[in-house]
Structures are given as structure tokens and as C-alpha cells.
Amino acid sequence: MANYNLRVNGKKYEVDVEEDTPLLWVLRDHLGLVGTKYSCGIAQCGACTVHINGEATFSCVLPVSSIGDDKVTTIEGLSEDGDHPVQKAWNEIDVAQCGYCQAGQIMNAASFLNKNPKPSFDEIDEAMNRNICRCGTYHKIREAVALAAKTK
Amino acid sequence: MAEIIKTNRRDFLKLAATATGGLFIGFYWSGCDSPKMQVLSNEEILAKATDFNSFLSITLDGDVVIYSPNPELGQNIKTSFPMVVAEELDADWSRVRVLQAPLDTDKFERQLTGGSGAMPHSWERLRKAGATARHLLLTAAATRLEVDKNSLTTEKGVIYHKSSGKKLNYGEVVLDAAQLEAPDEVIFKDPKDFKIIGTPIKNVDNQEMFTGKPLFGLDFYREGMLHAMVQRPPFGMKIKSVDDTEARNVSGIQEVFVYDNNVALVGSSTWPIMKAKKLLKISYEPDGNVESTADHDRIFKELLDSKEARVMREDGNVDVAFKNASKVITSEYQCPFLSHSPMEPMNFFAHVKEDQVELIGPTQTPDSARVQTANLLGIPKENISVEITRLGGGFGRRLRADYVLEAVQISKKMEAPVKVTWSREDDMTGGAYRPAVRYRFSAALDEEGNMIGYKLRGVGMNAGNSVRQDNFPSGAVENVLIENVNYESSVTTNAWRAPITNFLAYAEQSFLDEVALEVQKDPVKFRLDLLQKAKNSPVGSVNYDVDRMIGVIKDVAEKSNWGKNSNVKQGFSVYFSHRSYVAQVANIEMENNQPVLKKIIASTDCGIVVNPTGANHQVRGGIVDGMGHAMFGNLTFENGLPKQKNFDSYRLIRMKEVPEVELHYVDSGYDPTGLGEPALPPTGGAIANAIFAATGRRLRSQPFVEQKEYSDMNLEIRRG
Ligand code: FES
Ligand code: FES
């Protein structure tokens, strides 16, 4: 076990965990931030997507020891009141079915739109292809990303 | 037309108003054994509040709370049920709050999610509840204003008396309304006056879902709770010995123990348990059939030819028909086992105390989870409470309570609150799959190309009845024989979204395509002719509504420009399941000599569409699901263990693999039927038939990407 100081959503946290503990489980089991989801644990589905210095990252395969001073943002910290343009677009388009994958989808979309504010539909498809939605909400996700790009 | 509806007054328990509470109307969804209306004190109201199947309450300010009783797994029931209540109540939707009701004890008739059955079951009951509340409010207002009740109108939670210009908010009359007797009859709105039903109301959990609030079972944590995972045996095996030395050495592990052929690991958080689980050394020995996919393939062939089969339907005389036939076509179709793989893996929280049990988590069948827990522990089920969290998908997997009982057993042993979490690998290898099935179809044709005989034999691996003997084309063919053979495999199975029809429909609709093309008939015309026969001179019982099926076929043919554009190769499919009718056309265009799947057009008859957004979600989602699994889904076995253990080898459909999907609804005016399942069955057939139209290759097994006919084809999927 070792102590780690983390910066998550602008707050400082200290945790005492094994160095190989994935950030995902630190967030969920130790910091009470359960918005970041577990689904595959092997970097295949994107349910666990967080931002590391703004970059969409699979937290399920990111050992806590590798984070250092990097800035972690989770769905809970994406915006103050759930009013990030991507969150608003997700509501407007009413994207979710079960909703389980959607935090990861939103985090991926938000980071993608930061880098590519005016994406084509093909670019949206390419970027969002790393997140699985078992309920098949892909059409709505695509629409919502396009809407967020427009309203940003 | 507005309808006058008799209420069963015993179905309603109206609770007295209180200064703080307002009007509570509890309603039972079964007509039996309901108590009479009672006047209760404030405390009693709180105690009684969860004692209904559901209830709505109206506060003195006019805010409305509606309890939604069914588990929500993405079918949108938590939004669409309250919409129906609010419609008849004429509530202001912006002031309606929806809460998930806990599991109630004996009074539940149907608090489960499965079979696309919730809306058809509850449609009238929900309307009655809303209309009863509105009736009471109007009666109270009429007395207050000293006017005739019939001169009052309502809109968005306000009662108007037009001629005097007076108005009252619902909250202003709830106290009076609470003193009244529930009426003997209420008036339902004319559907053309619906203001909430038929509008795209947003999912009531959006804000919480999109900001990461703890909604799902896996998100449930409690101070002092232990975490646990379970190593389950391969199918057909039992534990011979366990060496847990290394597992126990992982820091954070509290206990490792064997129970019922499983090894449970308990600790303070998830990650150490995941690590420790990999360090377990367990040796297994056979305890029944240890099967591999090669065994299943062999067994299928044997049983398709076996003398013994259960006859499920027999019309006329198939032997004579096939003897007299001028042509006979026979084809076989096979589908693999599939994992449900909801994005949220199985998990449950249990706290077994002295003689009380608390259960919290994602389940499609809370009552069954409770009854099984009661049986396991030998305690009355009244001592068990179940709180239903939102479900991160279900697809039928959470109809079983196996993972609930694990939490119960571990909590009991540890004498502590425990949450059991399945890793993705556990979820995929832990059983209860869609069964693998193989079908053999035969058609006997006369000289004019009429189908005079139809035979189907299904062989399933723990599939129960693998055929649906009364479905189309039964009823439209003179001589029919439908048989089933079930093989008792050691691999466990369970209902999977649109059970049986999720693959039967593809096989049947592909085979009918083969027959139509053989007799050189247009596949759509071929079905319409058969349906005409089922209508004019039905053979035996016909369990589908011929006109509604014709309705969706004609609609989709029109909307898809069926057969009108020679550059577009089309595949057609239609299926009736779970009370709804769905026809689909898949469009493929050839580009650089390769097929490109561009679009799927669907026409659905599910009666009145309660929430268009929700309906589109279900139909589009069903199509994407049907397509993904037809294309890619495959769970194969070696020595009792699935070879695919996670999404790296078990392929799910992704963003870039979905074509454009165009949705249409046939407005038949019938009461609404469910949509969680019916759109999925037709999709595989529509795509396979389009691929045949485009390439001349008939795909006779799923997944498509893993068969010979597909191997040198490069089907691209591209949206318009
Ligand atoms: S849980 Fe991290 S990618 Fe699936
Ligand atoms: S909404 Fe259910 S997994 Fe995406």
C-alpha cells in the first residue's frame, strides 16, 4: 500500500491503495465517485472514460501510481450544474436507454469536441467508436455530438 | 370518443388528506382483496404509503408525485407509465415527479420487466388511476364553486369554470377531494384529446444519468459493506480441490471460502478481490456432460434426424403433401449461444440480519428474488425488503435471481452487508445464455408454385420449446408439421430479449425468401398471398391478426420503395411477437463490387404510441441489437467453458457498424403493446435476404461474419 495525492474535479484527495489499483476503482471504491462506470475492465468499452488533463482516457487500465500531478476530471466534475454543452445536448436529444454507458460517452464526446469543435459525421463516428452502447443508442449519440458542436 | 369506464372501487384506496400531505390515491393493479377506502391519520398514511402497487399524490401546492412500480432497464417505463396517469389526470407534466416504487408484498400482480408486457398489462389501470383522481378533484371543485360538475374543464392541473371565469388549482381542492368516495365509473379521454400521450416526453432520469449520480445497482455503497466476488465452475464440472494460499495473501482480502461448488472471495474493496481471484488454484472434475461447441454441432445433426420429436402442431397431412409435391425445398439454419452482456454486469447487495433481509440492486423480477431468498433461508418473505435500482440493461439476464442468492449466501456467512460484483469475465462465463438452436425447414410446392406443405423441426440446447408453432405461416398452409426436440445441455440458458423468436424469425424469414425466389415470386407478394389465404380460409388456429400484419407489410413496402430501384438490393422480413407487428426492409447497394448496407426501414404496429421518443429508442435499439448479434455475436465452448470472455473476443456492434435506420408506425388505434422486444426478431432476416439479393449468397447461420459464404465478401456498413 502507498499514499497517493490525486487532483480530481479540482479537489485534492489522498488515498492509501496498492500501486496497481486502476483509477476506476479508486474513484468508485475509495472516493465515492461512482459516475465513472465499470463494464469490461480491459479498455474495450469506454464506460470508464475520464479526462486526464482533458484527454479521454480509460480509467479501468490506468494504475493510480501513473497519475502523479495529472488533472483528473470525471462526469461529476464535467460541469457545475450538469450544463456542459454535451450534457445539455444529451438531454435535448434524449440519448439514453438504460443510461449505463452514457457517462463514458459524454466524457469521450466532450474531450473530442474540445479538440475538434466542428467535426464531420464521419469524424464523430470514428471518435465515438471506442465506446460501446449495448442498448444501441448510437444514432442518438451521433445526433447529440453534432448538436453539442453546433451549440458550443 | 371519450369512454365511460366502470371502476372497481375496491381497486382504489384513497387516503385522507392531511394538512401537509394533500391527496393520496393508492391503486391496486389486481382487483382482488383490496381493502375498502379508509380515513387514516398522517402517520398511518406514511406507513401505508408503500402498501399499494402504486400511488399518486397531489400536494396542497398542486405538485404531483407518481410512483412507478416496474424495474427500469432502458425500456423507458419509468417515464411512459406516469405519462399515462398524468394524461387522464390532466396534470401539468412540468410539476410531475416520478419515483421508483419499492417492491410491495402480496399485492403485486406484475412488478417485473420481461416479455414486453408492462404497458399492455397496465394501460387501463393507469388510465383509471388518473381519471379517478381527476373525477374526485372535479367533484370537490363543483361543490366549492357551487356549479354543475359537467360545466367544469381541466387543463394542466387547473380546473376552469368557463362562464364565471373562476378557476381552481388541483392543490386547492385536494383536501376536499380526499373526503369523497371513489366513483363507480369514470370517463376516459378521447385519444384525440391526448396532450401528454403521443408527445416526446424526456426520460425522467436524464439529469441524474448525465451527471453521474448513483442510480445503478453497482453504484450502491454503504458504510461497513464488504465486497465479494465468486469463482463459478465450468459447465458440467465440480470442484475437486482449491488452493487459496496466494489469494489470501493479497492485502485487502478478508475471507475465501467454498460454498455450493463456488469459491467466494470477500474483501474491503473490489480491486484486491479481482487480483486475488486470478490467483486461486482450483482443480475441477467432471460432474455430468462437459461439452464443447463441436459436441453441440454433432448433437444438432443427430437430433434433427432422430425419430423422437414432440409434435407441436399438425394440420392436414404433410406426408401426402410432400409425396404429391412437384418440388421440395429443404434448408437448415443455425444460431449460436449468446451472452446477454448488459453494460452493467450482474451485482447485488444483501444484508442478512437475524430474521430480516435487505436486498438492493438491479433485478427484472424483484418478487421472484425475494421468494427465492425466503426459500433459501427458510424465513417468511414478508421479512425481506427489496429496493430496485435502475438497471444498466437486462436483456432477460436479470430475470434470474442467481446473483441475488449469491449475495444472500455470502452476507449470511460473513454476518455483514455484502455487495457481490461480477467481473465482465464472470458475466460472460457465468451462464444463463441464449440457447443455441438449429432448424430444418421444408416446403412442398405444387406445379403452380403454391406452398402446399410446410415442415419445421427445431432442436435447441435447453431451449424449451424452440419453435413458435402457431406463428405465421401456420394458418396459411394446408399441411403443416411443426416439431421440437430439446437437448438437456449442461450449459445454462435463459430468456434473452425476444426469447426464441430472436433467431427463429431470422431463420423462418430467410427460408420463406428462399421459397419465394424458388417459385419466382416477389418475396413481399409471396407473404401477402399467404396472408390472404390465412384470412379467407384459415387452416387451424391463427394467433396473429392478419390485417395488422398486412398493414405493416404494405406500409414498409411503400416507404422503402420496395422493388422500385434496381440499384438498391433489398431484403424483406416481417414478424409478429410480443403482441406487436414489425416489418423491415434492408437496403444494400453495390459499390466497387462489394455490398454496402445503407439503411434499414421499419414499420411497426404497436397500437397507440405512448411516447414517440421511447418508441423510437426501442425499435431502433431492437434493430441495432438484432443486427449486431446476427452479424457478430458468438459464444463458443471448449470443455464446458466459453472461449469468449470479454468484449475483445465477444464482439458487440459499435458506432461505425450501424446503418441509417428509418422508422414508421402504423396507426391502428389499438391499445398500446410493448416494444422492448418485437423490433429485434425481423432484423437478421431482412439483412440476410438483402445480402442474398445483392450477392446471391444465402447466409444459413449466425454470426454472419463467421461463415463460409461471408468469408470473401466485404460487407461495408455506411450511413447515407
Ligand atoms: S471499463 Fe474501461 S474500457 Fe470498459
Ligand atoms: S444506454 Fe444502455 S448501454 Fe448505452
mmCIF file of N, CA, C and O and ligand atoms in Angstrom, chain A residues 95-102 105 132-137 141, chain B residues 73 343 392-393 395, ligand 2:
data_model
loop_
_atom_site.group_PDB
_atom_site.id
_atom_site.type_symbol
_atom_site.label_atom_id
_atom_site.label_comp_id
_atom_site.label_asym_id
_atom_site.label_seq_id
_atom_site.Cartn_x
_atom_site.Cartn_y
_atom_site.Cartn_z
ATOM 1 N N VAL A 95 -30.824 10.981 -25.226
ATOM 2 C CA VAL A 95 -29.995 9.912 -25.793
ATOM 3 C C VAL A 95 -30.171 8.555 -25.124
ATOM 4 O O VAL A 95 -30.128 7.519 -25.781
ATOM 5 N N ALA A 96 -30.407 8.540 -23.821
ATOM 6 C CA ALA A 96 -30.190 7.293 -23.071
ATOM 7 C C ALA A 96 -31.315 6.277 -23.181
ATOM 8 O O ALA A 96 -32.485 6.625 -23.287
ATOM 9 N N GLN A 97 -30.921 5.019 -23.139
ATOM 10 C CA GLN A 97 -31.889 3.962 -22.822
ATOM 11 C C GLN A 97 -31.614 3.548 -21.381
ATOM 12 O O GLN A 97 -32.109 4.192 -20.471
ATOM 13 N N CYS A 98 -30.790 2.512 -21.153
ATOM 14 C CA CYS A 98 -30.525 2.170 -19.748
ATOM 15 C C CYS A 98 -29.674 3.235 -19.089
ATOM 16 O O CYS A 98 -29.737 3.442 -17.891
ATOM 17 N N GLY A 99 -28.840 3.906 -19.875
ATOM 18 C CA GLY A 99 -28.044 5.003 -19.354
ATOM 19 C C GLY A 99 -26.672 4.625 -18.822
ATOM 20 O O GLY A 99 -25.859 5.504 -18.534
ATOM 21 N N TYR A 100 -26.401 3.343 -18.712
ATOM 22 C CA TYR A 100 -25.167 2.923 -18.038
ATOM 23 C C TYR A 100 -23.900 3.374 -18.773
ATOM 24 O O TYR A 100 -22.920 3.732 -18.155
ATOM 25 N N CYS A 101 -23.940 3.358 -20.099
ATOM 26 C CA CYS A 101 -22.745 3.722 -20.865
ATOM 27 C C CYS A 101 -22.580 5.221 -21.020
ATOM 28 O O CYS A 101 -21.544 5.693 -21.479
ATOM 29 N N GLN A 102 -23.632 5.982 -20.667
ATOM 30 C CA GLN A 102 -23.696 7.362 -21.147
ATOM 31 C C GLN A 102 -22.686 8.310 -20.495
ATOM 32 O O GLN A 102 -22.231 9.255 -21.142
ATOM 33 N N GLN A 105 -19.748 7.924 -22.576
ATOM 34 C CA GLN A 105 -19.965 8.513 -23.906
ATOM 35 C C GLN A 105 -19.812 10.030 -23.826
ATOM 36 O O GLN A 105 -19.176 10.648 -24.686
ATOM 37 N N ILE A 132 -18.793 1.450 -26.341
ATOM 38 C CA ILE A 132 -19.895 0.533 -26.677
ATOM 39 C C ILE A 132 -21.167 0.991 -25.969
ATOM 40 O O ILE A 132 -21.128 1.415 -24.813
ATOM 41 N N CYS A 133 -22.296 0.926 -26.675
ATOM 42 C CA CYS A 133 -23.602 1.080 -26.037
ATOM 43 C C CYS A 133 -24.383 -0.187 -26.340
ATOM 44 O O CYS A 133 -24.788 -0.415 -27.475
ATOM 45 N N ARG A 134 -24.585 -1.006 -25.333
ATOM 46 C CA ARG A 134 -25.263 -2.289 -25.525
ATOM 47 C C ARG A 134 -26.736 -2.088 -25.902
ATOM 48 O O ARG A 134 -27.346 -2.946 -26.516
ATOM 49 N N CYS A 135 -27.298 -0.932 -25.519
ATOM 50 C CA CYS A 135 -28.696 -0.664 -25.861
ATOM 51 C C CYS A 135 -28.842 -0.155 -27.290
ATOM 52 O O CYS A 135 -29.958 -0.034 -27.792
ATOM 53 N N GLY A 136 -27.723 0.173 -27.925
ATOM 54 C CA GLY A 136 -27.789 0.604 -29.320
ATOM 55 C C GLY A 136 -28.289 2.023 -29.509
ATOM 56 O O GLY A 136 -29.080 2.283 -30.415
ATOM 57 N N THR A 137 -27.805 2.950 -28.696
ATOM 58 C CA THR A 137 -28.253 4.341 -28.849
ATOM 59 C C THR A 137 -27.354 5.130 -29.806
ATOM 60 O O THR A 137 -27.341 6.362 -29.784
ATOM 61 N N ILE A 141 -26.521 9.223 -30.107
ATOM 62 C CA ILE A 141 -25.220 9.739 -29.667
ATOM 63 C C ILE A 141 -24.640 10.626 -30.763
ATOM 64 O O ILE A 141 -24.175 11.742 -30.514
ATOM 65 N N LEU B 73 -35.013 -0.639 -17.066
ATOM 66 C CA LEU B 73 -33.733 -1.103 -17.592
ATOM 67 C C LEU B 73 -33.422 -0.492 -18.944
ATOM 68 O O LEU B 73 -32.593 -0.994 -19.693
ATOM 69 N N MET B 343 -24.439 -3.736 -20.150
ATOM 70 C CA MET B 343 -23.219 -2.986 -19.835
ATOM 71 C C MET B 343 -22.912 -3.006 -18.343
ATOM 72 O O MET B 343 -21.757 -2.997 -17.946
ATOM 73 N N GLY B 392 -28.647 -1.316 -15.469
ATOM 74 C CA GLY B 392 -27.819 -0.991 -16.623
ATOM 75 C C GLY B 392 -27.983 -2.036 -17.701
ATOM 76 O O GLY B 392 -27.062 -2.742 -18.070
ATOM 77 N N GLY B 393 -29.205 -2.128 -18.211
ATOM 78 C CA GLY B 393 -29.547 -3.151 -19.212
ATOM 79 C C GLY B 393 -29.916 -4.457 -18.529
ATOM 80 O O GLY B 393 -29.588 -4.698 -17.371
ATOM 81 N N PHE B 395 -31.881 -7.378 -20.793
ATOM 82 C CA PHE B 395 -31.989 -8.280 -21.950
ATOM 83 C C PHE B 395 -32.437 -9.685 -21.546
ATOM 84 O O PHE B 395 -32.219 -10.640 -22.273
HETATM 85 S S1 FES C 2 -27.801 3.282 -22.892
HETATM 86 FE FE1 FES C 2 -27.649 1.249 -22.164
HETATM 87 S S2 FES C 2 -25.610 0.723 -22.636
HETATM 88 FE FE2 FES C 2 -25.852 2.642 -23.586
#
